[in-house]
PDB file of N, CA and C in Angstrom:
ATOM      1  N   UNK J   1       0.849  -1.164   0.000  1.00  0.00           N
ATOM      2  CA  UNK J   1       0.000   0.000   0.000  1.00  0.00           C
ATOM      3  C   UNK J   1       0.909   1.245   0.000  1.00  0.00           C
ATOM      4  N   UNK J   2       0.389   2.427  -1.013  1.00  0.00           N
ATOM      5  CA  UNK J   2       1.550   3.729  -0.481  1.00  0.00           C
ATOM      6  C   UNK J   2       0.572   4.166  -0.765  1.00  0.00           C
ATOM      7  N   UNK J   3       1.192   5.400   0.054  1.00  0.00           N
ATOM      8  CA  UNK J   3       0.367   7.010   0.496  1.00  0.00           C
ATOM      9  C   UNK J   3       0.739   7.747  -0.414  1.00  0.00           C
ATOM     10  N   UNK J   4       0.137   8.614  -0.671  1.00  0.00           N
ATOM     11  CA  UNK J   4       0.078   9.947  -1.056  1.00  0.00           C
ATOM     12  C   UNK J   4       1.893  11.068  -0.971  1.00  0.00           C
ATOM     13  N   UNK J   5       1.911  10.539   0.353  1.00  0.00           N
ATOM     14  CA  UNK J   5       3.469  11.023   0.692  1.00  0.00           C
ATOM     15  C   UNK J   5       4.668  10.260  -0.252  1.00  0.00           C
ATOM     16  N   UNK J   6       4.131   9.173  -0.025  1.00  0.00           N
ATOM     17  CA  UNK J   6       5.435   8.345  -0.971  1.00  0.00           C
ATOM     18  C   UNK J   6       5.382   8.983  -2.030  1.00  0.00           C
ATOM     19  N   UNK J   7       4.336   9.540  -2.981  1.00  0.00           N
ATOM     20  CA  UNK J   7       4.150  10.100  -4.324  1.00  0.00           C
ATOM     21  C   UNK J   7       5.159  11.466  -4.430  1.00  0.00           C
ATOM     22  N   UNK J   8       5.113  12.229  -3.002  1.00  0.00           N
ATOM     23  CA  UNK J   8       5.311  13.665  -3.691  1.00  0.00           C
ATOM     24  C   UNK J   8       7.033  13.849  -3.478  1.00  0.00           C
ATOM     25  N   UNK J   9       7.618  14.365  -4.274  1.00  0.00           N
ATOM     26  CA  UNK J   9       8.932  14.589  -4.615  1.00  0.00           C
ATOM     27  C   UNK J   9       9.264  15.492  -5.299  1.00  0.00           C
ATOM     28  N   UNK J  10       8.960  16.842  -4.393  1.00  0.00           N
ATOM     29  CA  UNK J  10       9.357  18.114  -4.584  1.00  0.00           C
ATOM     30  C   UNK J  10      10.641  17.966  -5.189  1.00  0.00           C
ATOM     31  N   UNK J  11      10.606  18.864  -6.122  1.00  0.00           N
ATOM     32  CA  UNK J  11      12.375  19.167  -7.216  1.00  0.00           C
ATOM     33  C   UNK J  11      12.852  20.204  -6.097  1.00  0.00           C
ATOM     34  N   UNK J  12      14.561  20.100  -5.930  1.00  0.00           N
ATOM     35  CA  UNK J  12      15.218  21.210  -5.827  1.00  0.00           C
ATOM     36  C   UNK J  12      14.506  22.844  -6.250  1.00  0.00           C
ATOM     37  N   UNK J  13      14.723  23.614  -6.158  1.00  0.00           N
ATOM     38  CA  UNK J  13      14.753  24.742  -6.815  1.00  0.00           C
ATOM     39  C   UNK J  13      15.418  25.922  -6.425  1.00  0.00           C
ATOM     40  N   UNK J  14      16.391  26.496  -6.842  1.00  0.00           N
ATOM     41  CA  UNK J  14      17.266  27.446  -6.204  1.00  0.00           C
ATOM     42  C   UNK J  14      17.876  28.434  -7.323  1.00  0.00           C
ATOM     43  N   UNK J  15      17.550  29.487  -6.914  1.00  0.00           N
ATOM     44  CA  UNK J  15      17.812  30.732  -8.244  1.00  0.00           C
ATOM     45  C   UNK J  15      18.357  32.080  -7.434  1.00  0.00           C
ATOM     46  N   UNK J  16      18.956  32.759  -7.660  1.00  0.00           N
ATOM     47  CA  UNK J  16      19.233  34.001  -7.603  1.00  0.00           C
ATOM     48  C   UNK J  16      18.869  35.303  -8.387  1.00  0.00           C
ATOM     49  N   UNK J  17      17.909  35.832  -7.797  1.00  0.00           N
ATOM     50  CA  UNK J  17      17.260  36.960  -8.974  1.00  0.00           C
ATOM     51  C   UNK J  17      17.741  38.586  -8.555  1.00  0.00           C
ATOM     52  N   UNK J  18      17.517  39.332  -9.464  1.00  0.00           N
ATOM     53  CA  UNK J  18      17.799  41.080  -9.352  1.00  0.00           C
ATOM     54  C   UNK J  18      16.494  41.484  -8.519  1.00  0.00           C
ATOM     55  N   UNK J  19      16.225  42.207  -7.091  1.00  0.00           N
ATOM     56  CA  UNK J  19      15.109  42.445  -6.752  1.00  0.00           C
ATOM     57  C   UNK J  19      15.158  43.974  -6.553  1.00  0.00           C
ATOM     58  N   UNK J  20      14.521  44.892  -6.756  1.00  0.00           N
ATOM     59  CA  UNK J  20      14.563  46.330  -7.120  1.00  0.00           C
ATOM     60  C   UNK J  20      13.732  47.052  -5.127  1.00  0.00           C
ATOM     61  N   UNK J  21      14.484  47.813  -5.044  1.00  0.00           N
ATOM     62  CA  UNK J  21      14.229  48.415  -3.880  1.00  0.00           C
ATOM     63  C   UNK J  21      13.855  50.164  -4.334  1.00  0.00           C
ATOM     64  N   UNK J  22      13.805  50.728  -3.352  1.00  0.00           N
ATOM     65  CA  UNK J  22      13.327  52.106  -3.145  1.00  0.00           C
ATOM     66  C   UNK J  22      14.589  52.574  -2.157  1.00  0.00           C
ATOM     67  N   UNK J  23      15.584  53.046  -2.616  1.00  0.00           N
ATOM     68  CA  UNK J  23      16.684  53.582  -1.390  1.00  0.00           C
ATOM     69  C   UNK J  23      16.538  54.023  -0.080  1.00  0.00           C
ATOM     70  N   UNK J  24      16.480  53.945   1.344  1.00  0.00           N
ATOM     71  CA  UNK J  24      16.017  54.206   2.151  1.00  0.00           C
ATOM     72  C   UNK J  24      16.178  55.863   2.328  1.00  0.00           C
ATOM     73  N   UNK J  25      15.413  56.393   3.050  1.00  0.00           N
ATOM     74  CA  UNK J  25      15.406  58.085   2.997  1.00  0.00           C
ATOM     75  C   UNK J  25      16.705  58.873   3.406  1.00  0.00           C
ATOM     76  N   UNK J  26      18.035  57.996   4.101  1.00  0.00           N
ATOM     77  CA  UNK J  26      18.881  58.744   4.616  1.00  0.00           C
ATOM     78  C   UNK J  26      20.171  58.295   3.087  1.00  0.00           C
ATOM     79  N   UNK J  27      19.442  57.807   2.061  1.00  0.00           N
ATOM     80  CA  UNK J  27      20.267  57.476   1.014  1.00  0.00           C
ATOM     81  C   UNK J  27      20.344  59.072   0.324  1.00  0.00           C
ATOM     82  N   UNK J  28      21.404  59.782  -0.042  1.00  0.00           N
ATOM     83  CA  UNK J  28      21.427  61.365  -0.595  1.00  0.00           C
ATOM     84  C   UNK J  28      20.557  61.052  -2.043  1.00  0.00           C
ATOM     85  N   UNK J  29      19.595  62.189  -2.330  1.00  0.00           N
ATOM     86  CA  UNK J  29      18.977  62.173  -3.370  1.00  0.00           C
ATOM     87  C   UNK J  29      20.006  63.120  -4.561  1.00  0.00           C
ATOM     88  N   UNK J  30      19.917  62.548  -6.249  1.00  0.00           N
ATOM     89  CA  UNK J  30      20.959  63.499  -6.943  1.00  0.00           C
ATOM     90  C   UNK J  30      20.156  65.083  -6.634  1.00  0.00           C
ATOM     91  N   UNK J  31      21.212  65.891  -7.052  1.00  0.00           N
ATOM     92  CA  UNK J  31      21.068  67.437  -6.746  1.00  0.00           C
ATOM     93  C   UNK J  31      20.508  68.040  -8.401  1.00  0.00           C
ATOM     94  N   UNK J  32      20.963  67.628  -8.836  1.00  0.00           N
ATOM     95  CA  UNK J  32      19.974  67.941 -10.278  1.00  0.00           C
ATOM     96  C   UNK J  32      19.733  66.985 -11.028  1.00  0.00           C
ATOM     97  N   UNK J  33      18.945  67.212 -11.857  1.00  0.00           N
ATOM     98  CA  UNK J  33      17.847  66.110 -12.553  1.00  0.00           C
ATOM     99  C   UNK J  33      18.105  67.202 -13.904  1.00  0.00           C
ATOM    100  N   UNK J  34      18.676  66.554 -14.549  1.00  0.00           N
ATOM    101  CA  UNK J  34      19.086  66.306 -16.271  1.00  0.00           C
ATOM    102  C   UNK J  34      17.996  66.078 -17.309  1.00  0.00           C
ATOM    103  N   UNK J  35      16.638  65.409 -16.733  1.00  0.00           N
ATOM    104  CA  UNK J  35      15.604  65.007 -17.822  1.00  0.00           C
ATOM    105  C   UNK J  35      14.229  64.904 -16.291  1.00  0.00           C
ATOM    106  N   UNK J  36      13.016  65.603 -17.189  1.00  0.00           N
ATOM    107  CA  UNK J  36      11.683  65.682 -16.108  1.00  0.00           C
ATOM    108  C   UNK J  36      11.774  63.868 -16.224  1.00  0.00           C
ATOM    109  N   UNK J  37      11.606  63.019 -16.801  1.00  0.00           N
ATOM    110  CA  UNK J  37      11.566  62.368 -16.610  1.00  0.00           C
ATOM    111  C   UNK J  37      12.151  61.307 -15.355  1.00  0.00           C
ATOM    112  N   UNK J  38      13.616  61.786 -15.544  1.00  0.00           N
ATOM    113  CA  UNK J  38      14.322  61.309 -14.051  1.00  0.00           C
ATOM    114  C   UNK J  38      13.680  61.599 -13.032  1.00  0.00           C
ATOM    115  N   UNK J  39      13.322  63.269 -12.946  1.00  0.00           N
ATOM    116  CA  UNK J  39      12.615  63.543 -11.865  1.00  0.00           C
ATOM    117  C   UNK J  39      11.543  62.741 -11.014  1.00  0.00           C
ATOM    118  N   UNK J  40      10.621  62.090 -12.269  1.00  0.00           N
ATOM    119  CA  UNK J  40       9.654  61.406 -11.739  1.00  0.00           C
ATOM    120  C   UNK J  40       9.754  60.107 -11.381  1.00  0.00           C
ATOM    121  N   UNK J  41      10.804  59.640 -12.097  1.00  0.00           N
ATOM    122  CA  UNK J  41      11.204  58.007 -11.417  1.00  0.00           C
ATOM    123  C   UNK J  41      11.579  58.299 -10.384  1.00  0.00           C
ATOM    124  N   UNK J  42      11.708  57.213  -9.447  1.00  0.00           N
ATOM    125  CA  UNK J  42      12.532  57.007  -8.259  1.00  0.00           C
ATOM    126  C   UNK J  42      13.391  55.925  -8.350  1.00  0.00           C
ATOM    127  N   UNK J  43      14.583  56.407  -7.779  1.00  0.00           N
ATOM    128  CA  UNK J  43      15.745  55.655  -8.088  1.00  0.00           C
ATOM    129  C   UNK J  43      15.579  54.450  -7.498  1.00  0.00           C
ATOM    130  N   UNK J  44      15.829  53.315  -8.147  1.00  0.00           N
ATOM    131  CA  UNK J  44      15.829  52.351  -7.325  1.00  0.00           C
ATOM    132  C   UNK J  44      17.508  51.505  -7.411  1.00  0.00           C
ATOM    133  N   UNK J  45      17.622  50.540  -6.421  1.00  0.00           N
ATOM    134  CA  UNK J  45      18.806  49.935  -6.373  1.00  0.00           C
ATOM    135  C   UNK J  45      18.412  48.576  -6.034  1.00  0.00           C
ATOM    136  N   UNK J  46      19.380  47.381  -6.685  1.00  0.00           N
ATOM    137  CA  UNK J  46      18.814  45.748  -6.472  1.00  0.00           C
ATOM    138  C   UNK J  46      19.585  45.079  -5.438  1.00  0.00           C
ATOM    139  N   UNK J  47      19.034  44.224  -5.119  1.00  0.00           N
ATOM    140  CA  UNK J  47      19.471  43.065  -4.077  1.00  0.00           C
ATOM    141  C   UNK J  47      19.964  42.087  -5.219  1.00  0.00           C
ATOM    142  N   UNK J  48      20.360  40.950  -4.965  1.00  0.00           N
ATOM    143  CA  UNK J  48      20.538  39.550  -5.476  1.00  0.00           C
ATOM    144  C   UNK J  48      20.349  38.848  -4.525  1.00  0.00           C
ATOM    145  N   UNK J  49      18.161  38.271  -4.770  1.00  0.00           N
ATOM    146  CA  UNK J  49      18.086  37.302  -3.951  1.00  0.00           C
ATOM    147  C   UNK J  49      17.897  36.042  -4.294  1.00  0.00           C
ATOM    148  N   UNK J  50      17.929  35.353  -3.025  1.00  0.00           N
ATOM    149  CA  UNK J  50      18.150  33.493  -3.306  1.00  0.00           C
ATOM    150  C   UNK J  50      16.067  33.565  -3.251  1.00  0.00           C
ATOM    151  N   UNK J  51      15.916  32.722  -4.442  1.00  0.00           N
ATOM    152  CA  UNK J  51      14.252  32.080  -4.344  1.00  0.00           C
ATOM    153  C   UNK J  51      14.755  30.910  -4.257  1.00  0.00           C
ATOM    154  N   UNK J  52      14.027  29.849  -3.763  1.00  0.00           N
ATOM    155  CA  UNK J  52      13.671  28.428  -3.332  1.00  0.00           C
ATOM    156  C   UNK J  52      11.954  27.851  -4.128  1.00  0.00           C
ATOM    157  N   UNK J  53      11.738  26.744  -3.868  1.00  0.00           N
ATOM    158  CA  UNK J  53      10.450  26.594  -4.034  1.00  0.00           C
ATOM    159  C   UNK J  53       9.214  27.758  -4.083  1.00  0.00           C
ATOM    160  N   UNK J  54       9.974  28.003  -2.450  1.00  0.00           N
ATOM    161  CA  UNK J  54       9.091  28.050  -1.183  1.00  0.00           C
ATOM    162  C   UNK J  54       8.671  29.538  -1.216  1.00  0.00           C
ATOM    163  N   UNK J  55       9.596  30.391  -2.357  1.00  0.00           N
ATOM    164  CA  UNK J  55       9.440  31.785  -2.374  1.00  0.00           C
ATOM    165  C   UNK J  55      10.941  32.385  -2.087  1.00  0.00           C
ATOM    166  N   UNK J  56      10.761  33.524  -2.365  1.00  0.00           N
ATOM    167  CA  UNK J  56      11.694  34.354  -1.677  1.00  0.00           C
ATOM    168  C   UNK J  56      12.569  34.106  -0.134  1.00  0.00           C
ATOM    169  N   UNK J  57      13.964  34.419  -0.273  1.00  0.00           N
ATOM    170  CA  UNK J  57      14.472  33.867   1.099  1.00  0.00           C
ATOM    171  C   UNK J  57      14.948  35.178   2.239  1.00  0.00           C
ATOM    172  N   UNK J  58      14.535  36.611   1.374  1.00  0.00           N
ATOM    173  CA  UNK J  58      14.932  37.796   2.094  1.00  0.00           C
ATOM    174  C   UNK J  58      16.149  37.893   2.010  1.00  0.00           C
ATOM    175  N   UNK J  59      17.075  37.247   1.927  1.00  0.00           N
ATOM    176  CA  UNK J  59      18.642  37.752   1.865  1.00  0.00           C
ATOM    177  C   UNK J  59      19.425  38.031   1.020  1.00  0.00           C
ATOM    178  N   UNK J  60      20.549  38.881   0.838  1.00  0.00           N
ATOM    179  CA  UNK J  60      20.974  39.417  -0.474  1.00  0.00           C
ATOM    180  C   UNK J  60      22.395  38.725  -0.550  1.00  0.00           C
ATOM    181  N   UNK J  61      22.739  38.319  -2.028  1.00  0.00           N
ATOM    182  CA  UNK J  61      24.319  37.594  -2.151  1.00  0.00           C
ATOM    183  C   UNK J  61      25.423  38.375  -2.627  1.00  0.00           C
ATOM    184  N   UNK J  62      25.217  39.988  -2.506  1.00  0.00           N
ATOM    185  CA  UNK J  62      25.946  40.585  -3.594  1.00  0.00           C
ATOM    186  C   UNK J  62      26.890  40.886  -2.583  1.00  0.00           C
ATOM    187  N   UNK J  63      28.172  40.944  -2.831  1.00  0.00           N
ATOM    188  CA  UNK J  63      29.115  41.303  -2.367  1.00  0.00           C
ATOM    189  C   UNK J  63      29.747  39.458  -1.950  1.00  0.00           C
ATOM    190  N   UNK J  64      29.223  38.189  -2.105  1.00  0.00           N
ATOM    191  CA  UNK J  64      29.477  36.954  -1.687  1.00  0.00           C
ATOM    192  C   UNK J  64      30.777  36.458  -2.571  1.00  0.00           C
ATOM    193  N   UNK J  65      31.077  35.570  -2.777  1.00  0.00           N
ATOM    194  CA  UNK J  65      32.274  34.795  -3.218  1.00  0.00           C
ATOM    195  C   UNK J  65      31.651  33.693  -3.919  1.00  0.00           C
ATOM    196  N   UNK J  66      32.629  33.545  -4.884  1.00  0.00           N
ATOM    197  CA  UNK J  66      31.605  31.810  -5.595  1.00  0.00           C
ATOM    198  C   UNK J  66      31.572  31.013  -4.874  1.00  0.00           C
ATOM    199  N   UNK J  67      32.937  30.749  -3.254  1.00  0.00           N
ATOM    200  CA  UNK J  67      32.383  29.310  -2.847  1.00  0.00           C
ATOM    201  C   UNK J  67      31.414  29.823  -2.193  1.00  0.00           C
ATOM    202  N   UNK J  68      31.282  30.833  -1.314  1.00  0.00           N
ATOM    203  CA  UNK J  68      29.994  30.926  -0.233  1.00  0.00           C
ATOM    204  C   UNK J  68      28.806  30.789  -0.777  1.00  0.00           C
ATOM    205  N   UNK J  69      28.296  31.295  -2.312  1.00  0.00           N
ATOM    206  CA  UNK J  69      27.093  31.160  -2.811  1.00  0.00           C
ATOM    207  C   UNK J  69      27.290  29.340  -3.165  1.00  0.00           C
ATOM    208  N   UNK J  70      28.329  29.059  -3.548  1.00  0.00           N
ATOM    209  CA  UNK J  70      28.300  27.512  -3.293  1.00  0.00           C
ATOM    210  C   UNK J  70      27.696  26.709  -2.093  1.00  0.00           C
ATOM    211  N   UNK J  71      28.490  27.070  -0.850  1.00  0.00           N
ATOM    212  CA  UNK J  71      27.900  26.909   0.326  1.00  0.00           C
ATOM    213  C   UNK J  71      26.400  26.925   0.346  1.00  0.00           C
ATOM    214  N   UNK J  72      25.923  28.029   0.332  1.00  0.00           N
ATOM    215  CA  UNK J  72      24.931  28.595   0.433  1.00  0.00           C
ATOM    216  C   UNK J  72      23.854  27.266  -0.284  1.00  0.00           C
ATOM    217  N   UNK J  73      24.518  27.512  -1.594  1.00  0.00           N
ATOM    218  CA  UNK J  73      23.431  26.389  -2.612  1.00  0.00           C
ATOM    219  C   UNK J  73      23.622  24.817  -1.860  1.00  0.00           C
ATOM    220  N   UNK J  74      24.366  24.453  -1.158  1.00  0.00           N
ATOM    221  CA  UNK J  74      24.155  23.174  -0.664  1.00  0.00           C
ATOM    222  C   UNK J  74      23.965  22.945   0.522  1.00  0.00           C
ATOM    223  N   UNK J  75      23.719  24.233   1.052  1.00  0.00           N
ATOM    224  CA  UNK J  75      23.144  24.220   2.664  1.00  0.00           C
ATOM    225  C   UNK J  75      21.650  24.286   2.819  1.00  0.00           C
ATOM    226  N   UNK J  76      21.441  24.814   1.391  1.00  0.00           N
ATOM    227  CA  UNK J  76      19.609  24.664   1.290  1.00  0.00           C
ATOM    228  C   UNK J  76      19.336  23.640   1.055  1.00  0.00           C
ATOM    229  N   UNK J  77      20.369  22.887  -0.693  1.00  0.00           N
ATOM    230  CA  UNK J  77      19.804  21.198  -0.763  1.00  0.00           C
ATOM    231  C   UNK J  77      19.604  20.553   0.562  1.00  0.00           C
ATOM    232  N   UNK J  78      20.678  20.697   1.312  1.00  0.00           N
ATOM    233  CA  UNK J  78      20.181  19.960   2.713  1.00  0.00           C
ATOM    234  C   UNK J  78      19.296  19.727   3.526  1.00  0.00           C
ATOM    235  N   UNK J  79      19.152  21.148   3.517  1.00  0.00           N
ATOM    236  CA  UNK J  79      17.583  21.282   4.309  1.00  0.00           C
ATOM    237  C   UNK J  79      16.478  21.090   3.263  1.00  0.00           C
ATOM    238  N   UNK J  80      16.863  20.607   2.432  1.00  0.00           N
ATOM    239  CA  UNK J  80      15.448  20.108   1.233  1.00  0.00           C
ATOM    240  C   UNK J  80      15.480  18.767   1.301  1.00  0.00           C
ATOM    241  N   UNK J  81      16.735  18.060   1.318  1.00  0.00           N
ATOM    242  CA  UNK J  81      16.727  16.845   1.382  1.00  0.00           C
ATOM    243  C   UNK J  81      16.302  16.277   2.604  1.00  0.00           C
ATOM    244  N   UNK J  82      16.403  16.749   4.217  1.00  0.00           N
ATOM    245  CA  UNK J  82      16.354  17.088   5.409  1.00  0.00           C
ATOM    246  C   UNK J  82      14.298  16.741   5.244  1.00  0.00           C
ATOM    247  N   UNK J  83      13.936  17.780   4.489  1.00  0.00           N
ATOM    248  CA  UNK J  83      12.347  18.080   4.681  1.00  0.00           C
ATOM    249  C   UNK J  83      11.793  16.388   4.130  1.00  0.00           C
ATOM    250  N   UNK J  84      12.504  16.447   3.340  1.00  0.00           N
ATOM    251  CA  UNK J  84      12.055  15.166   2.580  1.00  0.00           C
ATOM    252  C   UNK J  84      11.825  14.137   3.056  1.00  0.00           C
ATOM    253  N   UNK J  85      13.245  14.074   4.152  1.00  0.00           N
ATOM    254  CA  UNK J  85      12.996  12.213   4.452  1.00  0.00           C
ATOM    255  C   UNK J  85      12.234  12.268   6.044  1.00  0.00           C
ATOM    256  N   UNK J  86      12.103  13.834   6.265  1.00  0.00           N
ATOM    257  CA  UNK J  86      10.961  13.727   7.610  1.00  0.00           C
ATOM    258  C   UNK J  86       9.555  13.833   7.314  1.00  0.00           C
ATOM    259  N   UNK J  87       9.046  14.232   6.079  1.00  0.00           N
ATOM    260  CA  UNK J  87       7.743  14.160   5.503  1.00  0.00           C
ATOM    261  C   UNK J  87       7.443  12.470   5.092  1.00  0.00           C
ATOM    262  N   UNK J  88       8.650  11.705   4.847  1.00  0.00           N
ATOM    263  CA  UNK J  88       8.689  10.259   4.569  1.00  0.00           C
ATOM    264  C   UNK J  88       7.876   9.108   5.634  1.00  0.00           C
TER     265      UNK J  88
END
């Protein structure tokens, strides 16, 4: 007999994306604006975050090293592989 559980076998999934912010208010705004248009955008600046399955992970990799984002990528498989065989 198997369950339902035996069936499911979530894939890995692990990506690093550009995520766009709003500079916080003590960030200096430029002193002149070159085109009305600039004016009306607001500057924004990106993160590089880790998504999972599961969504977004809040943390940013920029400024990291290839092994640490290495690290990084097999410290999550773990805890994926981890989820797996306790849902088992």
């Amino acid at each position: 007999m198997s369950s339902n559980i035996d069936k499911i076998k979530p894939n890995f999934f692990y990506s690093v994306r550009p995520k766009p912010y709003i500079p916080p208010s003590f960030v200096g705004q430029k002193s002149e604006q070159t085109n009305s248009d600039e004016s009306e955008a607001k500057e924004e600046y990106y993160r590089a975050e880790v998504y999972l399955k599961e969504g977004g992970q809040n943390y940013n990799l920029m400024g990291w090293s290839k092994e640490q984002i290495i690290t990084d990528l097999l410290d999550q498989y773990e805890k994926h592989i981890h989820f797996l065989n306790v849902i088992r």
